[in-house]
PDB file of C-alpha atoms in Angstrom:
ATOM      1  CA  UNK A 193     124.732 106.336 121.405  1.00 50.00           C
ATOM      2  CA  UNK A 194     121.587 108.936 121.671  1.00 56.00           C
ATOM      3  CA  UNK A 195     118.229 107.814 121.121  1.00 56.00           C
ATOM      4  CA  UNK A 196     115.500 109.942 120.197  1.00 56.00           C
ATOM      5  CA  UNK A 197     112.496 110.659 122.289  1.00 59.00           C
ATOM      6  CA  UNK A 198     109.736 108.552 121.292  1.00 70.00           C
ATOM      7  CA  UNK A 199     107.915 112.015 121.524  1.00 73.00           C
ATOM      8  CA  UNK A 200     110.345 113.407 119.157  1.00 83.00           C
ATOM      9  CA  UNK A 201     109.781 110.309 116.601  1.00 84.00           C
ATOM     10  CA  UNK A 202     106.521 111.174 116.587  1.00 81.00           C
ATOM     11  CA  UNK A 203     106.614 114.425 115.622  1.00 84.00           C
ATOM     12  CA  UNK A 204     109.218 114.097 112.678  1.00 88.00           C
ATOM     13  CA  UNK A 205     106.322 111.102 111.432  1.00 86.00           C
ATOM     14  CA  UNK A 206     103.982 113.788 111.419  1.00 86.00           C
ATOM     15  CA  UNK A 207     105.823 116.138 110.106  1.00 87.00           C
ATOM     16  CA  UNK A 208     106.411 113.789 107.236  1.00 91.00           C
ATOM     17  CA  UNK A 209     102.962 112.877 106.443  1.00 90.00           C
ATOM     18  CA  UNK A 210     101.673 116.970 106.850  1.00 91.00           C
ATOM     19  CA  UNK A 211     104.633 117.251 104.003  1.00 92.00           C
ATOM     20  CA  UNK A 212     103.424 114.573 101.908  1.00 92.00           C
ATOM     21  CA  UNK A 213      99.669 115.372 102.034  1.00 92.00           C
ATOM     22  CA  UNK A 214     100.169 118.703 101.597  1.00 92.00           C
ATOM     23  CA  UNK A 215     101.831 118.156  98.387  1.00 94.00           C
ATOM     24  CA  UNK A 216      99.539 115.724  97.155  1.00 93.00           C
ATOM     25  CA  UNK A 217      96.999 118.247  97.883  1.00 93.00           C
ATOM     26  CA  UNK A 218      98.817 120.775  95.807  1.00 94.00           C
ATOM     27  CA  UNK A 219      99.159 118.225  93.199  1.00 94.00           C
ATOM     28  CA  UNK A 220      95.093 116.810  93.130  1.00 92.00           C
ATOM     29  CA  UNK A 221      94.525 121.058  92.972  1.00 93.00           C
ATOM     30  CA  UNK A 222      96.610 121.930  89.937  1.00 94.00           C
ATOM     31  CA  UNK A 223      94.906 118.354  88.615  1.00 91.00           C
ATOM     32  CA  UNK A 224      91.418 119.116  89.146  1.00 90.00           C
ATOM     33  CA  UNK A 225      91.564 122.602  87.386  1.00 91.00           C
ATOM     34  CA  UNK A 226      93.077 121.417  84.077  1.00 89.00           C
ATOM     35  CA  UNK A 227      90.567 118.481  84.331  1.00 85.00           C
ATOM     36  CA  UNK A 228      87.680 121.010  84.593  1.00 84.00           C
ATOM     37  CA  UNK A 229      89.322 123.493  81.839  1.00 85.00           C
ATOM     38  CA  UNK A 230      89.647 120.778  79.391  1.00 85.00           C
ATOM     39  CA  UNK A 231      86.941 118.962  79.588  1.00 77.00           C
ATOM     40  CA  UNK A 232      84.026 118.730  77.703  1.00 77.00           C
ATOM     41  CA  UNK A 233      80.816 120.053  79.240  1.00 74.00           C
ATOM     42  CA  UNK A 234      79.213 116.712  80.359  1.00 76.00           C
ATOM     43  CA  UNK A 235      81.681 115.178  81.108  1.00 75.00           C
ATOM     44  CA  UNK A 236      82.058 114.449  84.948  1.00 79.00           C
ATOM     45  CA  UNK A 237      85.356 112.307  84.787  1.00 79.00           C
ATOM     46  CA  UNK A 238      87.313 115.234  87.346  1.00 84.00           C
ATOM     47  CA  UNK A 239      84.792 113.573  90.479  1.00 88.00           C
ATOM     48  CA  UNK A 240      87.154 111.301  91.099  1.00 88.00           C
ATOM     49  CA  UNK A 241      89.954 113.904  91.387  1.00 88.00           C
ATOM     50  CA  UNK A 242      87.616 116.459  93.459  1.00 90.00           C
ATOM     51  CA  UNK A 243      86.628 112.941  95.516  1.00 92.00           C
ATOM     52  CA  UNK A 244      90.736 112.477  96.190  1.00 92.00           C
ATOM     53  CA  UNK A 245      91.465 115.891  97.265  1.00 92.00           C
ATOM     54  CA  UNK A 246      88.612 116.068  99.826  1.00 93.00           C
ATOM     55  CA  UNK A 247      89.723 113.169 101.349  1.00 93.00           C
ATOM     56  CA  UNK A 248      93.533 114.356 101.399  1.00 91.00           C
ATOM     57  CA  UNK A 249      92.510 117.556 103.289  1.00 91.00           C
ATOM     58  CA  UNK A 250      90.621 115.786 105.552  1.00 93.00           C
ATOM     59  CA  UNK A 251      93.368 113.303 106.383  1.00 91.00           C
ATOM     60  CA  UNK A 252      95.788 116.595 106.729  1.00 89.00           C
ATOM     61  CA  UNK A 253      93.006 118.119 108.755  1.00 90.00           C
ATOM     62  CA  UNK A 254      92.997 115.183 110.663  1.00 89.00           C
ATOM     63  CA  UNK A 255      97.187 115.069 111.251  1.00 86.00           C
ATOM     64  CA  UNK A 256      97.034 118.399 112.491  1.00 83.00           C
ATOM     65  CA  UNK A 257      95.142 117.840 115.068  1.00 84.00           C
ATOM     66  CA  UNK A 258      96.370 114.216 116.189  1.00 79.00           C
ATOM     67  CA  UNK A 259      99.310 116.820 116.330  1.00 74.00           C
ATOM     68  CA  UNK A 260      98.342 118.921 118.795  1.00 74.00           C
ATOM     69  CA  UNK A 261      97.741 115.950 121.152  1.00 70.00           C
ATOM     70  CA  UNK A 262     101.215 114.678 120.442  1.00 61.00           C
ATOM     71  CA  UNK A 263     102.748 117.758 121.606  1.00 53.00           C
TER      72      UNK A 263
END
């Protein structure tokens, strides 16, 4: 029976999560500009979206570097 390298584990985890933020990020971006398009002028109700997608990119931004360390 093979085990994986803990290093190894730890890289496919990462891997996972840059996937999955990435295409949340994609998501909250496609989101945010039909929020904006349809909106009324006024109405401020895409901050929350434009709040969610900051702090996605900064958690990717954030798992790319932890990633470099984990190399």
């Amino acid at each position: 029976m093979a085990f994986a390298a803990p290093s190894c584990l730890i890289q496919q985890h990462l891997l996972q999560l840059s996937t999955a933020l990435m295409e949340r990020c994609e998501q909250l971006q496609l989101h945010l500009a039909e929020q904006i398009d349809q909106l009324p002028l006024g109405n401020e109700s895409w901050l929350q979206t434009e709040r969610e997608l900051v702090a996605a990119e900064q958690a990717l931004d954030r798992l790319h570097h932890a990633s470099q360390w984990a190399i």
